[in-house]
């Protein structure tokens, strides 16, 4: 087991913890909203089953088109009517959370546009959480049950085989990238990161390194977004930000 592996949970409990955190989001005050959103994304990044559920839901999903379709005029404003199909709802909600975390969609402006409340922005955030994030929890639980059932049926029906995945990264690039991910963690430790900051960083970095080692690049983009969010929220942002940019540039060079 590598240092990274200790921070990646392969069990069902991590999925249910995520669902509990989703349902608790409606009670979070707006001042803590962005931090809570980042924590949800870290939970995805550190659970192999959540990663699989999200990757399956996001495959082929067109978020801009889905968002445009979800906008419904209500009086002089717009509100959102999220997709009803479980996988579409998962993809829609997770893409929206990533947009908040990366500040490509400012959370405050979004709430004012689609969930305005005369009682204040915390009420608006609670309405958003109940409309989008609570259903996300329900859909993830449904997909977990389907995911687990399918895995059991597959094991019963087929002999164990080793699937070959066409490598998208050359061996030397894989080794270089994994070493640079490890260097990020070393720099954070040497820069006096807190235990919580290191746990968040190791969780996302470990999942990213695992994807690279397996040449399974489906989750590289979401994990890079999560890594950037964890770094920008830490006191090591200045020391690590440039390294994250260079890592992102390397992935894009290889078409990932």
Coordinates of C-alpha atoms in Angstrom, one line a residue:
X1 CA 0.0 0.0 0.0
X2 CA 1.4 3.4 -1.0
X3 CA 1.1 6.5 1.1
X4 CA -1.7 7.7 -1.2
X5 CA -3.7 4.5 -0.9
X6 CA -4.4 5.2 2.8
X7 CA -6.6 8.1 1.8
X8 CA -8.8 6.4 -0.8
X9 CA -11.8 4.5 0.6
X10 CA -13.2 1.6 -1.4
X11 CA -16.1 0.8 0.8
X12 CA -19.8 1.7 0.8
X13 CA -19.6 3.7 4.1
X14 CA -17.8 6.6 2.3
X15 CA -20.7 6.8 -0.2
X16 CA -23.3 6.9 2.6
X17 CA -21.2 9.5 4.5
X18 CA -21.2 11.6 1.3
X19 CA -25.0 11.3 1.1
X20 CA -25.4 12.3 4.7
X21 CA -23.2 15.4 4.1
X22 CA -25.4 16.3 1.0
X23 CA -28.5 16.1 3.1
X24 CA -27.0 18.3 5.9
X25 CA -26.0 21.0 3.4
X26 CA -29.3 22.7 3.7
X27 CA -28.5 23.6 7.3
X28 CA -25.2 25.2 6.4
X29 CA -24.9 29.0 6.7
X30 CA -23.8 30.8 3.6
X31 CA -20.6 31.9 5.2
X32 CA -19.5 28.2 5.3
X33 CA -21.1 27.3 2.0
X34 CA -18.0 27.3 -0.3
X35 CA -16.0 25.3 2.3
X36 CA -18.9 22.7 2.5
X37 CA -19.0 22.4 -1.3
X38 CA -15.3 21.8 -1.4
X39 CA -15.6 19.1 1.3
X40 CA -18.2 17.3 -0.8
X41 CA -15.9 17.2 -3.8
X42 CA -13.0 15.9 -1.6
X43 CA -15.3 13.1 -0.5
X44 CA -15.9 12.2 -4.1
X45 CA -12.2 12.3 -4.8
X46 CA -11.3 10.0 -1.9
X47 CA -14.0 7.3 -2.5
X48 CA -13.4 4.9 -5.4
X49 CA -17.1 3.9 -5.5
X50 CA -18.2 7.6 -5.6
X51 CA -15.7 8.2 -8.4
X52 CA -17.1 5.3 -10.4
X53 CA -20.7 6.4 -9.9
X54 CA -19.9 10.0 -10.9
X55 CA -17.8 9.0 -13.9
X56 CA -20.5 6.7 -15.1
X57 CA -23.1 9.5 -14.8
X58 CA -20.9 12.1 -16.4
X59 CA -20.0 10.0 -19.5
X60 CA -21.4 11.8 -22.5
X61 CA -23.3 14.3 -20.3
X62 CA -23.5 17.8 -21.8
X63 CA -23.7 20.1 -18.8
X64 CA -24.1 23.5 -20.7
X65 CA -27.0 22.1 -22.7
X66 CA -28.6 20.5 -19.5
X67 CA -28.2 23.8 -17.6
X68 CA -29.8 25.8 -20.4
X69 CA -32.7 23.3 -20.4
X70 CA -33.1 23.4 -16.6
X71 CA -33.6 27.2 -16.6
X72 CA -37.3 28.0 -16.1
X73 CA -38.7 31.5 -15.9
X74 CA -40.6 32.2 -12.7
X75 CA -42.1 35.6 -12.7
X76 CA -39.4 38.1 -13.4
X77 CA -36.6 35.7 -12.5
X78 CA -35.4 32.2 -13.4
X79 CA -35.4 29.1 -11.3
X80 CA -33.8 25.7 -12.0
X81 CA -35.7 22.5 -12.7
X82 CA -33.0 19.8 -12.5
X83 CA -33.1 16.6 -14.5
X84 CA -35.2 13.8 -13.1
X85 CA -33.2 10.8 -14.4
X86 CA -30.9 9.7 -11.5
X87 CA -27.7 9.7 -13.6
X88 CA -28.5 13.0 -15.3
X89 CA -29.2 14.5 -11.9
X90 CA -25.9 13.3 -10.5
X91 CA -23.9 14.6 -13.5
X92 CA -25.8 17.9 -13.3
X93 CA -25.3 18.5 -9.6
X94 CA -21.6 17.5 -9.5
X95 CA -20.8 19.7 -12.5
X96 CA -22.5 22.6 -10.7
X97 CA -20.6 21.9 -7.5
X98 CA -17.3 21.9 -9.4
X99 CA -18.3 25.2 -11.1
X100 CA -18.8 26.8 -7.7
X101 CA -15.6 25.3 -6.3
X102 CA -13.5 26.7 -9.2
X103 CA -15.4 30.0 -9.1
X104 CA -16.3 29.7 -12.8
X105 CA -19.8 30.2 -11.5
X106 CA -19.9 32.6 -8.5
X107 CA -22.0 31.0 -5.9
X108 CA -23.5 34.3 -4.6
X109 CA -24.5 35.5 -8.0
X110 CA -26.0 32.1 -8.8
X111 CA -28.1 32.1 -5.7
X112 CA -29.3 35.6 -6.4
X113 CA -30.3 34.7 -9.9
X114 CA -32.0 31.3 -9.3
X115 CA -32.8 31.0 -5.6
X116 CA -33.4 34.6 -4.4
X117 CA -34.9 34.9 -1.0
X118 CA -36.0 38.0 0.8
X119 CA -34.9 36.3 4.0
X120 CA -31.3 36.4 3.0
X121 CA -28.6 34.4 1.2
X122 CA -28.5 31.6 3.7
X123 CA -32.2 30.9 3.0
X124 CA -31.4 31.0 -0.7
X125 CA -28.5 28.5 -0.2
X126 CA -30.8 26.2 1.8
X127 CA -33.3 26.2 -1.1
X128 CA -30.6 25.4 -3.6
X129 CA -29.4 22.5 -1.4
X130 CA -32.9 21.0 -1.0
X131 CA -33.6 21.4 -4.7
X132 CA -30.3 20.0 -6.1
X133 CA -28.1 18.5 -3.5
X134 CA -30.6 16.5 -1.4
X135 CA -31.8 14.8 -4.6
X136 CA -28.2 14.1 -5.5
X137 CA -27.9 12.1 -2.3
X138 CA -31.0 10.0 -3.1
X139 CA -29.7 9.4 -6.7
X140 CA -26.2 8.4 -5.5
X141 CA -27.7 5.9 -3.1
X142 CA -29.8 4.4 -5.9
X143 CA -26.8 4.2 -8.2
X144 CA -24.8 2.5 -5.4
X145 CA -27.3 -0.2 -5.0
X146 CA -27.4 -0.7 -8.8
X147 CA -23.6 -0.6 -9.0
X148 CA -23.2 -3.2 -6.2
X149 CA -25.9 -5.5 -7.7
X150 CA -24.3 -5.3 -11.2
X151 CA -20.9 -6.1 -9.8
X152 CA -22.2 -9.2 -7.9
X153 CA -24.0 -10.4 -11.1
X154 CA -20.9 -9.8 -13.2
X155 CA -18.7 -11.8 -10.8
X156 CA -21.2 -14.6 -10.7
X157 CA -21.7 -14.8 -14.5
X158 CA -18.1 -14.4 -15.8
X159 CA -14.7 -15.8 -14.8
X160 CA -12.2 -13.2 -13.6
X161 CA -10.4 -11.6 -16.5
X162 CA -7.9 -8.9 -16.8
X163 CA -9.1 -6.1 -19.1
X164 CA -6.5 -4.3 -21.2
X165 CA -6.8 -0.5 -21.2
X166 CA -5.2 1.3 -24.1
X167 CA -2.6 3.5 -22.4
X168 CA -3.2 7.2 -23.0
X169 CA 0.1 8.3 -21.4
X170 CA 3.6 6.9 -22.1
X171 CA 5.4 5.1 -19.3
X172 CA 7.9 7.9 -18.7
X173 CA 5.0 10.4 -18.5
X174 CA 3.2 8.3 -15.9
X175 CA 6.3 8.1 -13.7
X176 CA 7.0 11.8 -14.0
X177 CA 3.5 12.8 -13.2
X178 CA 3.2 10.5 -10.2
X179 CA 6.5 11.8 -8.9
X180 CA 5.4 15.4 -9.3
X181 CA 2.1 14.6 -7.4
X182 CA 4.2 13.2 -4.6
X183 CA 6.4 16.3 -4.7
X184 CA 3.3 18.5 -4.1
X185 CA 2.6 16.6 -0.9
X186 CA 6.2 16.9 0.2
X187 CA 6.2 20.6 -0.4
X188 CA 3.0 21.0 1.6
X189 CA 4.5 19.0 4.5
X190 CA 7.6 21.1 4.5
X191 CA 5.6 24.3 4.3
X192 CA 3.9 23.6 7.6
X193 CA 0.5 22.5 6.3
X194 CA -2.1 21.5 9.0
X195 CA -3.2 17.9 9.5
X196 CA -6.5 18.7 7.9
X197 CA -4.9 20.4 4.9
X198 CA -2.6 17.4 4.4
X199 CA -5.5 14.9 4.6
X200 CA -7.4 16.9 2.0
X201 CA -4.4 17.1 -0.3
X202 CA -3.3 13.5 0.1
X203 CA -6.9 12.3 -0.6
X204 CA -7.2 14.1 -3.9
X205 CA -3.6 13.6 -4.9
X206 CA -3.8 9.9 -4.1
X207 CA -6.8 9.4 -6.3
X208 CA -5.2 11.3 -9.1
X209 CA -2.0 9.3 -8.9
X210 CA -4.0 6.1 -8.8
X211 CA -5.9 7.1 -12.0
X212 CA -2.6 8.0 -13.8
X213 CA -1.0 4.7 -12.7
X214 CA -3.9 2.7 -14.1
X215 CA -4.1 4.9 -17.3
X216 CA -7.7 5.4 -16.3
X217 CA -8.0 9.1 -17.2
X218 CA -11.8 9.5 -17.1
X219 CA -11.6 11.2 -13.7
X220 CA -8.4 13.2 -14.2
X221 CA -10.2 16.4 -15.1
X222 CA -12.6 16.3 -12.1
X223 CA -9.7 15.4 -9.8
X224 CA -7.5 18.2 -11.2
X225 CA -10.4 20.5 -10.4
X226 CA -10.6 19.1 -6.9
X227 CA -6.8 19.3 -6.4
X228 CA -6.8 23.0 -7.5
X229 CA -9.7 23.7 -5.1
X230 CA -7.8 22.0 -2.2
X231 CA -4.6 23.9 -2.9
X232 CA -6.3 27.3 -3.4
X233 CA -8.1 26.9 0.0
X234 CA -4.9 26.1 1.8
X235 CA -2.1 28.3 3.2
X236 CA 0.2 26.7 0.7
X237 CA -1.6 28.2 -2.3
X238 CA 1.4 30.3 -3.4
X239 CA 3.9 27.5 -3.0
X240 CA 1.8 24.9 -4.8
X241 CA -0.3 26.8 -7.3
X242 CA 2.4 27.0 -10.0
X243 CA 3.1 23.3 -9.6
X244 CA -0.6 22.5 -10.1
X245 CA -0.6 24.7 -13.2
X246 CA 2.4 22.8 -14.6
X247 CA 0.8 19.5 -13.9
X248 CA -2.4 20.6 -15.7
X249 CA -0.3 21.7 -18.7
X250 CA 1.3 18.3 -18.9
X251 CA -2.1 16.5 -18.9
X252 CA -3.3 18.8 -21.7
X253 CA -0.1 18.2 -23.7
X254 CA -1.1 14.5 -23.8
X255 CA -4.7 15.2 -24.6
X256 CA -6.0 14.4 -21.1

